[in-house]
C-alpha cells in the first residue's frame, strides 16, 4: 500500500468514526475555555440530560441520565442510562473518566472518558465541562478530529433536576450562544410519567406501576 492509499484509508477511517458523532465540520477542533478550579467531588451524583447533539450511540434516546461516582482507583465511574421508545426498556452503559491534566493549577474541567468492556484500556473521548455551578447545570462539550481536516463535536446540557428553571436556562443559554450550535441541540424528554424506570439500578425515576 503506497502513501496515497494509506492517507486515503486513514481518511475513510476518520469518516467512519465521525459518522458516529454529532456535528461534523471542516477544520481542526476548536479550543473553547472550560470551567476552572474544577471540583470533582461536587460534580458527582445524578444529572438529567436536557439537550444534546444527537449521536449514534444515543439515537432516539429519551429520559437520559448520567450518574457519576468514585471508583476504588480514584477515577470516576460513569453510568449512563436512557429509554428508547417505543420499547420503553431502559438501557445503560458504564464508563470511566479521569481528569486529563490533574497537575494543572488551576485545575481545568477537561476529562477523558472511555466505555466498553475494559474502559481503562479503551479509546478515550474528550469530556470538557464548559460551565457548571454544580447544583443546577452543566454544559459539556467534546470534539474528535481527523488531523486539521475534519472534526466532530459532541454537546450535552445537563441539569440536577428533570427541567431547568427559567433563571438557570438563561444562564445556560449564554454558553449555547457562544460555543454551541443551537440548531443541532435536540431536546430530551424528561417526563416522570414517560420516564419511569424499569431498571432497579437506575434511581432517577420510580419504578413503573
N, CA and C of each residue as an Amber inpcrd file, in Angstrom:
protein
   627
   0.8550000  -1.1900000   0.0000000   0.0000000   0.0000000   0.0000000
   0.8880000   1.2370000   0.0000000   0.7160000   2.1170000  -1.0080000
   1.5560000   3.3040000  -1.0870000   1.0510000   4.3940000  -0.1500000
   1.7870000   5.5130000  -0.1030000   1.4600000   6.5680000   0.8540000
   0.1010000   7.1850000   0.5670000  -0.2490000   7.3360000  -0.7090000
  -1.5490000   7.9130000  -1.0510000  -2.6730000   7.0060000  -0.5740000
  -2.4930000   5.6860000  -0.7460000  -3.5050000   4.7380000  -0.2810000
  -3.6290000   4.7650000   1.2430000  -2.4840000   4.9090000   1.9250000
  -2.5180000   4.9820000   3.3810000  -3.2790000   6.2210000   3.8420000
  -3.0230000   7.3460000   3.1900000  -3.7260000   8.5770000   3.5510000
  -5.2170000   8.4210000   3.3020000  -5.5700000   7.8100000   2.1700000
  -6.9840000   7.6100000   1.8460000  -7.6490000   6.6940000   2.8630000
  -6.9380000   5.6120000   3.2680000  -7.5020000   4.6820000   4.2390000
  -7.7130000   5.3720000   5.5800000  -6.7360000   6.1920000   5.9890000
  -6.8750000   6.9160000   7.2490000  -8.0310000   7.8960000   7.1820000
  -8.2020000   8.5250000   6.0160000  -9.2900000   9.4820000   5.8570000
 -10.6380000   8.7850000   5.9600000 -10.7600000   7.6100000   5.3170000
 -12.0070000   6.8410000   5.3810000 -12.2860000   6.3880000   6.8030000
 -11.2330000   5.9260000   7.5040000 -11.4060000   5.5160000   8.8970000
 -11.8990000   6.6860000   9.7260000 -11.3490000   7.8620000   9.4600000
 -11.8070000   9.0450000  10.1720000 -13.2600000   9.3390000   9.9050000
 -13.6920000   9.1650000   8.6630000 -15.0910000   9.4030000   8.3300000
 -16.0040000   8.4200000   9.0470000 -15.5710000   7.1690000   9.1580000
 -16.3690000   6.1670000   9.8680000 -16.5380000   6.5730000  11.3210000
 -15.4510000   7.0270000  11.9500000 -15.5410000   7.4500000  13.3380000
 -16.3880000   8.7110000  13.4700000 -16.2510000   9.6120000  12.5030000
 -17.0570000  10.8270000  12.5410000 -18.5330000  10.5220000  12.3750000
 -18.8460000   9.4730000  11.6240000 -20.2420000   9.1330000  11.3680000
 -20.9830000   8.7830000  12.6430000 -20.2440000   8.3630000  13.6750000
 -20.8940000   8.0370000  14.9470000 -21.0240000   9.2690000  15.8300000
 -20.5740000  10.4010000  15.3280000 -20.6120000  11.6260000  16.1130000
 -21.7550000  12.5080000  15.6540000 -21.7320000  13.7690000  16.0150000
 -22.9110000  14.5930000  16.0600000 -22.8960000  15.7550000  15.0910000
 -21.9830000  16.6810000  15.2980000 -21.8910000  17.8470000  14.4430000
 -20.5530000  17.7940000  13.7270000 -20.5820000  17.4580000  12.4610000
 -19.3670000  17.3120000  11.6770000 -19.0470000  18.6340000  11.0040000
 -17.7850000  19.0360000  11.0570000 -17.3630000  20.2830000  10.4380000
 -16.0040000  20.1390000   9.8060000 -15.6030000  21.1550000   9.0530000
 -14.3080000  21.1790000   8.3910000 -13.3310000  21.9460000   9.2740000
 -12.1240000  21.3910000   9.3680000 -11.0880000  22.0520000  10.1540000
 -10.8230000  21.3470000  11.4700000  -9.8200000  21.8370000  12.1700000
  -9.4200000  21.2390000  13.4440000 -10.4180000  21.5680000  14.5470000
 -10.3460000  20.8030000  15.6330000 -11.2040000  21.0620000  16.7900000
 -10.8620000  22.4180000  17.4000000 -11.8660000  23.1930000  17.7770000
 -11.5970000  24.4490000  18.4870000 -11.1040000  24.1720000  19.9030000
 -10.7540000  25.2160000  20.5870000 -10.2350000  25.0880000  21.9510000
 -10.9620000  26.0670000  22.8690000 -12.2490000  25.7780000  23.1620000
 -13.0140000  26.7170000  23.9820000 -12.5360000  26.7170000  25.4260000
 -12.7300000  27.8100000  26.1370000 -12.3730000  27.8410000  27.5560000
 -13.2960000  26.9320000  28.3570000 -12.7760000  26.3500000  29.4090000
 -13.5630000  25.4360000  30.2340000 -13.6480000  25.9740000  31.6600000
 -14.4740000  25.3230000  32.4450000 -14.6060000  25.6600000  33.8660000
 -13.2730000  25.3940000  34.5590000 -12.8390000  26.3110000  35.4110000
 -11.5700000  26.1480000  36.1300000 -11.8310000  25.9890000  37.6280000
 -10.7770000  25.5830000  38.3280000 -10.9020000  25.2030000  39.7440000
 -11.9680000  24.1150000  39.8780000 -11.8790000  23.1490000  38.9870000
 -12.8950000  22.0960000  38.9120000 -12.8610000  21.2370000  40.1630000
 -14.0410000  21.0340000  40.7650000 -14.1830000  20.2460000  41.9910000
 -14.9080000  18.9560000  41.6370000 -14.1400000  17.8840000  41.4590000
 -14.7200000  16.6120000  41.0290000 -15.7750000  16.1300000  42.0140000
 -15.5110000  16.2560000  43.2990000 -16.4400000  15.7480000  44.3110000
 -17.8000000  16.4310000  44.2190000 -17.8200000  17.7160000  43.9040000
 -19.0900000  18.4400000  43.7830000 -19.8320000  18.0670000  42.5030000
 -19.0900000  17.5920000  41.5270000 -19.7000000  17.2400000  40.2410000
 -20.3510000  15.8530000  40.2720000 -19.9860000  15.0450000  41.2560000
 -20.5250000  13.6860000  41.3460000 -22.0360000  13.7120000  41.5760000
 -22.6580000  12.5390000  41.3460000 -24.0890000  12.4210000  41.5740000
 -24.8650000  12.3170000  40.2780000 -26.1560000  12.5170000  40.3810000
 -27.0690000  12.3030000  39.2600000 -27.3060000  13.5850000  38.4710000
 -27.2470000  13.4590000  37.1500000 -27.5640000  14.5470000  36.2370000
 -28.6060000  14.0690000  35.2270000 -29.5280000  14.9470000  34.8730000
 -30.5160000  14.6840000  33.8240000 -30.0850000  15.4160000  32.5500000
 -30.1560000  14.7110000  31.4280000 -29.8440000  15.3620000  30.1620000
 -31.0430000  16.1850000  29.6990000 -30.7880000  17.4590000  29.3690000
 -31.8350000  18.3720000  28.9210000 -31.8220000  18.5300000  27.4060000
 -30.6390000  18.6730000  26.8300000 -30.4830000  18.7840000  25.3820000
 -29.1540000  18.1530000  24.9970000 -29.0120000  17.7880000  23.7140000
 -27.7580000  17.1960000  23.2440000 -27.6460000  17.3250000  21.7300000
 -26.4130000  17.1470000  21.2280000 -26.2190000  16.8640000  19.8260000
 -26.5210000  15.3780000  19.6410000 -27.4140000  15.0510000  18.7340000
 -27.7580000  13.6360000  18.5180000 -26.5440000  12.8640000  18.0320000
 -26.4650000  11.5890000  18.4110000 -25.3540000  10.7430000  18.0100000
 -25.8010000   9.2920000  17.9790000 -25.0130000   8.4670000  17.2970000
 -25.4280000   7.1000000  17.0250000 -25.7120000   6.3280000  18.3020000
 -24.8100000   6.4210000  19.2930000 -24.9930000   5.5840000  20.4900000
 -26.1100000   6.0780000  21.3940000 -26.6960000   7.2430000  21.0750000
 -27.8540000   7.7320000  21.8210000 -29.0720000   7.9020000  20.9230000
 -29.0230000   7.3870000  19.7410000 -30.0410000   7.6690000  18.7310000
 -31.4400000   7.3520000  19.2480000 -32.2910000   8.3610000  19.2770000
 -33.6660000   8.1750000  19.7310000 -33.8380000   8.0810000  21.2230000
 -32.7550000   8.2060000  21.9860000 -32.8410000   8.0210000  23.4320000
 -33.5260000   9.1730000  24.1390000 -34.3870000   8.8410000  25.0860000
 -35.0540000   9.8230000  25.9300000 -34.8160000   9.4480000  27.3950000
 -35.2310000  10.3230000  28.2950000 -35.0960000  10.0450000  29.7300000
 -33.6420000   9.7460000  30.0950000 -32.7200000  10.4540000  29.4620000
 -31.2940000  10.1720000  29.6160000 -30.7770000  10.7340000  30.9400000
 -30.0710000   9.9040000  31.6710000 -29.4270000  10.3390000  32.9050000
 -27.9670000   9.9210000  32.8930000 -27.1570000  10.6410000  33.6470000
 -25.7550000  10.2860000  33.8590000 -25.4850000  10.3790000  35.3510000
 -24.9120000   9.3290000  35.8820000 -24.6130000   9.3020000  37.3120000
 -23.1230000   9.0530000  37.4960000 -22.4800000   9.9250000  38.2780000
 -21.0370000   9.8710000  38.4720000 -20.7180000   9.5330000  39.9250000
 -19.7770000   8.6000000  40.0980000 -19.3300000   8.2110000  41.4340000
 -17.8390000   7.8750000  41.3540000 -17.2170000   7.6780000  42.5010000
 -15.7760000   7.4300000  42.5370000 -15.4890000   5.9290000  42.5410000
 -14.5840000   5.5010000  41.6400000 -14.0880000   4.1290000  41.6360000
 -13.0230000   3.9510000  42.7170000 -12.7060000   2.6970000  42.9860000
 -11.7040000   2.4070000  44.0150000 -10.3370000   3.0020000  43.6670000
 -10.0370000   3.1350000  42.3640000  -8.7280000   3.6640000  41.9610000
  -8.7130000   5.1860000  41.8810000  -9.8070000   5.8240000  42.2600000
  -9.8640000   7.2730000  42.2430000 -10.4130000   7.8670000  40.9740000
 -10.6090000   7.0440000  39.9520000 -11.2350000   7.5320000  38.7240000
 -12.7340000   7.6840000  38.9580000 -13.4310000   8.2410000  37.9800000
 -14.8640000   8.4770000  38.1080000 -15.6300000   7.4070000  37.3310000
 -16.5510000   6.7580000  38.0150000 -17.4440000   5.8080000  37.3460000
 -18.5600000   6.5830000  36.6610000 -18.7580000   6.3080000  35.3940000
 -19.7950000   6.9640000  34.5970000 -20.8800000   5.9420000  34.3020000
 -22.0880000   6.2190000  34.7450000 -23.2090000   5.3070000  34.4930000
 -24.2800000   6.0730000  33.7260000 -24.3590000   5.8110000  32.4120000
 -25.3300000   6.4670000  31.5510000 -26.5350000   5.5620000  31.3300000
 -27.7170000   6.1480000  31.3070000 -28.9520000   5.3840000  31.1700000
 -29.9250000   6.1460000  30.2820000 -30.7460000   5.4000000  29.5200000
 -31.7580000   6.0440000  28.6800000 -32.8410000   5.0450000  28.3130000
 -33.9480000   5.5820000  27.8150000 -35.0380000   4.7800000  27.2670000
 -35.1480000   5.1140000  25.7870000 -35.2930000   4.0750000  24.9520000
 -35.5030000   4.2880000  23.5230000 -36.9210000   3.8540000  23.1920000
 -37.8290000   4.8160000  22.9490000 -39.2030000   4.4640000  22.6020000
 -39.2270000   3.7020000  21.2720000 -40.2550000   2.8740000  21.0000000
 -41.4100000   2.6780000  21.8760000 -41.2470000   1.5140000  22.8530000
 -40.0830000   0.8470000  22.8500000 -39.9080000  -0.3440000  23.6870000
 -40.0330000  -0.0110000  25.1590000 -39.6330000   1.1930000  25.5460000
 -39.7330000   1.6590000  26.9260000 -38.8600000   0.8360000  27.8680000
 -37.8850000   0.1380000  27.2920000 -36.9250000  -0.5980000  28.1080000
 -35.7090000   0.2850000  28.3420000 -35.2720000   0.3570000  29.5670000
 -34.1380000   1.2170000  29.8970000 -32.8380000   0.4640000  29.6350000
 -31.9340000   1.1150000  28.8990000 -30.6140000   0.5560000  28.6340000
 -29.5660000   1.4230000  29.3110000 -28.3960000   0.8510000  29.5420000
 -27.3700000   1.6020000  30.2500000 -25.9890000   1.2100000  29.7510000
 -25.0270000   2.0660000  30.0610000 -23.6370000   1.8240000  29.6870000
 -22.7640000   2.4000000  30.7910000 -21.6830000   1.7170000  31.0900000
 -20.7890000   2.1460000  32.1630000 -19.4180000   2.4840000  31.6000000
 -18.8810000   3.5980000  32.0330000 -17.5700000   4.0180000  31.5710000
 -16.7010000   4.4970000  32.7150000 -15.5710000   5.0670000  32.3390000
 -14.5840000   5.5190000  33.3280000 -14.0360000   6.8580000  32.8580000
 -13.9710000   7.8160000  33.7550000 -13.4610000   9.1390000  33.4150000
 -12.2930000   9.5120000  34.3270000 -11.3300000  10.2020000  33.7480000
 -10.1920000  10.7180000  34.5180000  -9.9480000  12.1560000  34.0870000
  -9.4510000  12.9590000  35.0060000  -9.0720000  14.3310000  34.6670000
  -7.8630000  14.2740000  33.7470000  -7.9420000  14.9930000  32.6270000
  -6.8990000  14.9050000  31.6110000  -5.5630000  15.4650000  32.0830000
  -5.6000000  16.5790000  32.8150000  -4.3670000  17.2280000  33.2680000
  -4.4620000  17.4720000  34.7740000  -4.2900000  16.4240000  35.5690000
  -4.5590000  16.5180000  37.0190000  -3.6010000  17.4140000  37.7840000
  -2.4460000  17.7470000  37.2090000  -1.4610000  18.5410000  37.9400000
  -1.5400000  20.0270000  37.6080000  -2.4570000  20.4050000  36.7180000
  -2.5630000  21.8080000  36.3570000  -3.1920000  22.6260000  37.4850000
  -2.7040000  23.8360000  37.6410000  -3.2570000  24.7710000  38.6270000
  -3.5130000  26.0970000  37.9100000  -4.7730000  26.5760000  37.9000000
  -5.9590000  25.9240000  38.4690000  -6.3820000  24.7210000  37.6400000
  -7.0760000  23.7970000  38.2950000  -7.4960000  22.5670000  37.6240000
  -8.5980000  22.8710000  36.6150000  -8.3740000  22.4560000  35.3600000
  -9.3580000  22.6670000  34.3090000 -10.3020000  21.4620000  34.2220000
 -11.5570000  21.7270000  33.8620000 -12.5710000  20.6670000  33.7610000
 -12.4750000  19.9710000  32.4160000 -11.3100000  19.3800000  32.1570000
 -11.0760000  18.5940000  30.9560000 -10.8780000  17.1410000  31.3840000
 -11.7990000  16.2730000  30.9610000 -11.7240000  14.8660000  31.3300000
 -11.6480000  13.9990000  30.0780000 -11.1300000  12.8080000  30.2480000
 -11.1440000  11.7870000  29.2100000 -12.0330000  10.6510000  29.6800000
 -12.9780000  10.2420000  28.8290000 -13.9500000   9.2090000  29.1890000
 -13.8250000   8.0420000  28.2210000 -13.8360000   6.8240000  28.7690000
 -13.8000000   5.6240000  27.9400000 -14.9410000   4.6960000  28.3420000
 -15.4460000   3.9710000  27.3410000 -16.5120000   2.9930000  27.5650000
 -16.0780000   1.6470000  27.0040000 -16.9040000   0.6380000  27.2010000
 -16.5990000  -0.6850000  26.6970000 -16.3080000  -1.6520000  27.8140000
 -16.0300000  -2.9360000  27.4550000 -15.8190000  -3.9640000  28.4820000
 -14.5960000  -3.6910000  29.3550000 -13.5830000  -3.0030000  28.8050000
 -12.3950000  -2.6550000  29.5820000 -12.1050000  -1.1690000  29.4150000
 -12.9180000  -0.3130000  30.0560000 -12.7820000   1.1260000  29.8240000
 -11.4240000   1.6950000  30.1910000 -10.7130000   1.0320000  31.1140000
  -9.4030000   1.5540000  31.4950000  -8.3930000   1.4200000  30.3620000
  -8.6920000   0.5460000  29.3690000  -7.7830000   0.3380000  28.2400000
  -8.3970000   0.7690000  26.9100000  -9.5500000   1.4010000  26.9370000
 -10.2460000   1.7450000  25.7060000  -9.7790000   3.0660000  25.1160000
 -10.3880000   3.4240000  23.9940000 -10.1050000   4.7010000  23.3520000
 -10.9260000   5.7780000  24.0430000 -10.2510000   6.8230000  24.4660000
 -10.9300000   7.8410000  25.2480000 -11.4920000   8.9490000  24.3650000
 -12.5150000   9.6060000  24.8840000 -13.1300000  10.7530000  24.2180000
 -13.0700000  11.9490000  25.1530000 -12.9860000  13.1370000  24.5720000
 -12.9530000  14.3540000  25.3820000 -14.2970000  14.6080000  26.0460000
 -14.2550000  15.0350000  27.2830000 -15.4270000  15.4490000  28.0450000
 -15.0150000  16.7180000  28.7590000 -15.3250000  17.8550000  28.1400000
 -14.9390000  19.1460000  28.6960000 -16.1660000  19.8390000  29.2590000
 -16.0820000  20.2480000  30.5070000 -17.1750000  20.9900000  31.1280000
 -16.9260000  22.4740000  30.8800000 -17.7100000  23.0500000  29.9730000
 -17.5400000  24.4620000  29.6450000 -17.9900000  25.3540000  30.8000000
 -19.0330000  24.9060000  31.4870000 -19.5250000  25.6770000  32.6200000
 -20.4140000  24.8390000  33.5030000 -20.3750000  25.0910000  34.7900000
 -21.2450000  24.4140000  35.7490000 -21.2770000  25.2120000  37.0540000
 -22.4050000  25.1160000  37.7480000 -22.4660000  25.6390000  39.1190000
 -22.6160000  24.4810000  40.1060000 -22.4930000  23.2450000  39.6040000
 -22.5420000  22.0040000  40.3780000 -23.9300000  21.6790000  40.9220000
 -24.7120000  22.6550000  41.2380000 -26.0010000  22.4310000  41.8970000
 -27.1870000  22.4850000  40.9460000 -26.9950000  23.0620000  39.7670000
 -28.1240000  23.2270000  38.8530000 -27.8470000  22.7610000  37.4350000
 -26.7030000  23.1240000  36.8650000 -26.4910000  22.8390000  35.4490000
 -25.0350000  22.5060000  35.1610000 -24.8370000  21.8720000  34.0080000
 -23.5060000  21.6660000  33.4390000 -23.6430000  21.6910000  31.9220000
 -22.7330000  22.3810000  31.2640000 -22.6700000  22.4000000  29.8030000
 -21.3940000  21.6630000  29.4110000 -21.5580000  20.5360000  28.7060000
 -20.4450000  19.6390000  28.4030000 -20.2220000  19.5980000  26.8960000
 -18.9640000  19.5500000  26.4970000 -18.6050000  19.5690000  25.0710000
 -17.4320000  18.6330000  24.8450000 -17.3700000  18.0540000  23.6460000
 -16.2360000  17.2310000  23.2690000 -16.0190000  17.3190000  21.7720000
 -14.8290000  16.9410000  21.3270000 -14.5260000  17.0170000  19.9060000
 -13.5470000  15.9190000  19.5220000 -13.8010000  15.2940000  18.3720000
 -12.8950000  14.3050000  17.7900000 -12.4480000  14.8470000  16.4420000
 -11.1500000  14.8860000  16.2200000 -10.6370000  15.4400000  14.9730000
  -9.8550000  14.4330000  14.1560000  -9.8950000  14.6010000  12.8330000
  -9.0350000  13.8560000  11.9140000  -8.0010000  14.8570000  11.4070000
  -6.9000000  14.9910000  12.1460000  -5.9070000  15.9940000  11.8200000
  -6.5360000  17.3760000  11.8300000  -6.1720000  18.1720000  10.8290000
  -6.7510000  19.5030000  10.6840000  -7.8240000  19.5340000   9.6010000
  -8.2920000  18.3370000   9.2040000  -9.2080000  18.2410000   8.0610000
 -10.6690000  18.2530000   8.4710000 -11.0210000  17.3550000   9.3670000
 -12.4120000  17.2160000   9.7780000 -12.5100000  17.1280000  11.2930000
 -13.6690000  17.4780000  11.8080000 -13.9060000  17.3480000  13.2380000
 -15.3670000  16.9700000  13.4730000 -15.6270000  16.3680000  14.6000000
 -16.9890000  16.0540000  15.0160000 -17.1370000  16.4610000  16.4680000
 -18.1180000  17.2980000  16.7460000 -18.3190000  17.8240000  18.0850000
 -19.5180000  17.1660000  18.7680000 -19.4030000  16.9870000  20.0570000
 -20.4750000  16.4840000  20.9070000 -20.8570000  17.5680000  21.8970000
 -22.0900000  17.5430000  22.3590000 -22.5070000  18.5130000  23.3720000
 -23.6820000  17.9620000  24.1520000 -23.6650000  18.2430000  25.4420000
 -24.7550000  17.8490000  26.3240000 -25.0300000  18.9840000  27.2970000
 -26.2880000  19.2740000  27.5320000 -26.7010000  20.1950000  28.5870000
 -27.3530000  19.3600000  29.6750000 -26.8000000  19.4340000  30.8730000
 -27.2370000  18.5950000  31.9850000 -27.8320000  19.4390000  33.0990000
 -28.7050000  18.8080000  33.8770000 -29.3710000  19.5000000  34.9840000
 -29.5000000  18.5520000  36.1710000 -29.5090000  19.1030000  37.3600000
 -29.7220000  18.2820000  38.5490000 -31.1890000  17.8760000  38.6990000
 -32.0640000  18.5260000  37.9720000 -33.4930000  18.2160000  38.0040000
 -33.9660000  17.9600000  36.5740000 -35.1180000  17.2880000  36.4060000
 -35.5730000  16.9640000  35.0580000 -35.8750000  18.1750000  34.1700000
 -36.0480000  19.3330000  34.7660000 -36.3020000  20.5530000  33.9970000
 -35.4380000  21.6840000  34.5640000 -34.9780000  22.5680000  33.6780000
 -34.2310000  23.7380000  34.1100000 -35.1840000  24.8390000  34.5500000
 -34.8340000  25.5510000  35.5990000 -35.6000000  26.7330000  35.9620000
 -35.3540000  27.8120000  34.9160000 -36.1950000  28.8220000  34.8870000
 -36.0430000  29.9070000  33.9190000 -34.7110000  30.6270000  34.1000000
 -34.3280000  30.8510000  35.3380000 -33.0710000  31.5520000  35.6100000
 -31.8700000  30.7250000  35.1570000 -31.9120000  29.4180000  35.4400000
 -30.8040000  28.5490000  35.0400000 -30.7580000  28.4090000  33.5310000
 -31.9140000  28.2910000  32.8900000 -31.9700000  28.1750000  31.4300000
 -31.3350000  29.4040000  30.7780000 -31.5500000  30.5740000  31.3500000
 -30.9600000  31.8010000  30.8090000 -29.4380000  31.7720000  30.9430000
 -28.9470000  31.2350000  32.0580000 -27.5030000  31.1300000  32.2600000
 -26.8870000  30.1530000  31.2720000 -27.5590000  29.0190000  31.0750000
 -27.0920000  28.0150000  30.1190000 -27.0600000  28.5830000  28.7060000
 -28.0630000  29.3900000  28.3710000 -28.1660000  29.9280000  27.0190000
 -26.9470000  30.7610000  26.6430000 -26.2900000  31.3720000  27.6040000
 -25.0770000  32.1430000  27.3180000 -23.9920000  31.2500000  26.7310000
 -23.8710000  30.0310000  27.2590000 -22.8860000  29.0820000  26.7290000
 -23.3080000  28.5810000  25.3500000 -24.5970000  28.3270000  25.1870000
 -25.1040000  27.8740000  23.8840000 -24.8080000  28.9260000  22.8230000
 -25.1140000  30.1700000  23.1200000 -24.9190000  31.2500000  22.1450000
 -23.4500000  31.4110000  21.7640000 -22.5560000  31.1990000  22.7160000
 -21.1430000  31.4590000  22.4560000 -20.3930000  30.2680000  21.8890000
 -20.7580000  29.0450000  22.3070000 -19.9200000  27.8980000  21.9760000
 -20.6190000  26.7840000  21.1950000 -21.9360000  26.7170000  21.2260000
 -22.6450000  25.5800000  20.6220000 -23.4950000  26.0280000  19.4380000
 -23.9540000  25.0280000  18.6910000 -24.8450000  25.2720000  17.5610000
 -26.2750000  25.0140000  18.0200000 -27.0370000  26.0710000  18.1930000
 -28.4110000  25.9560000  18.6910000 -29.2510000  24.9890000  17.8610000
 -29.0860000  25.0290000  16.5330000 -29.9150000  24.2150000  15.6390000
 -29.6450000  22.7250000  15.8090000 -28.4520000  22.3720000  16.2400000
 -28.1010000  20.9520000  16.3920000 -28.4510000  20.3790000  17.7570000
 -28.8800000  21.2130000  18.6770000 -29.2490000  20.7250000  20.0100000
 -30.6930000  20.2440000  19.9930000 -30.8930000  18.9790000  20.2740000
 -32.2520000  18.4390000  20.3230000 -32.6680000  18.2680000  21.7750000
 -33.9220000  18.5740000  22.1120000 -34.3830000  18.4150000  23.4960000
 -34.5580000  16.9430000  23.8520000 -34.3450000  16.6330000  25.1150000
 -34.5270000  15.2800000  25.6270000 -35.7740000  15.2390000  26.4870000
 -36.6350000  14.2680000  26.2360000 -37.8440000  14.1240000  27.0510000
 -37.4390000  13.7430000  28.4710000 -37.9100000  14.5090000  29.4370000
 -37.6870000  14.2040000  30.8490000 -39.0290000  14.3850000  31.5610000
 -39.9250000  13.4530000  31.3200000 -41.2530000  13.4830000  31.9130000
 -41.3890000  12.2690000  32.8120000 -41.7140000  12.4940000  34.0770000
 -41.7040000  11.3970000  35.0580000 -42.6350000  10.2620000  34.6520000
 -43.8050000  10.5860000  34.1290000 -44.7420000   9.5480000  33.7350000
 -44.1830000   8.7340000  32.5760000 -43.5140000   9.4230000  31.6390000
 -42.9450000   8.7630000  30.4660000 -41.6740000   8.0080000  30.8210000
 -40.9120000   8.5490000  31.7690000 -39.5570000   8.0610000  32.0120000
 -39.4230000   7.1020000  33.1900000 -40.4930000   6.6420000  33.7800000
 -40.3740000   5.8130000  34.9730000 -39.4700000   4.6110000  34.7010000
 -38.6490000   4.2990000  35.6560000 -37.5820000   3.3310000  35.4620000
 -38.0760000   1.8890000  35.5510000 -37.5160000   1.0430000  34.6770000
 -37.7550000  -0.3940000  34.7770000 -36.4710000  -1.1110000  35.1930000
 -35.4680000  -0.3650000  35.5680000 -34.1810000  -0.9100000  35.9820000
 -33.9280000  -0.4980000  37.4290000 -33.8580000  -1.4510000  38.3460000
 -33.7070000  -1.0920000  39.7670000 -32.4170000  -0.3480000  40.0720000
 -31.3970000  -0.4580000  39.1710000 -30.1430000   0.2520000  39.4190000
 -30.2890000   1.7440000  39.1290000 -31.2770000   2.0900000  38.3330000
 -31.4780000   3.4890000  37.9780000 -32.4540000   4.1060000  38.9650000
 -31.9830000   5.1240000  39.6490000 -32.8230000   5.7300000  40.7050000
 -33.4210000   7.0680000  40.2700000 -33.2350000   7.4170000  38.9970000
 -33.6960000   8.7270000  38.5460000 -35.2090000   8.8630000  38.6090000
 -35.9250000   7.7750000  38.3510000 -37.3840000   7.8040000  38.3520000
 -37.8920000   6.5780000  39.1190000 -39.0750000   6.6650000  39.6930000
 -39.6320000   5.4940000  40.3940000 -39.9630000   4.3790000  39.4230000
 -40.0280000   3.1540000  39.9010000 -40.3940000   2.0450000  39.0170000
 -41.7740000   2.2510000  38.4040000 -41.9530000   1.7180000  37.2100000
 -43.2700000   1.8110000  36.5650000 -44.3010000   1.0580000  37.3960000
 -45.4780000   1.6180000  37.5240000 -46.5510000   0.9870000  38.2750000
 -47.4550000   0.1690000  37.3460000
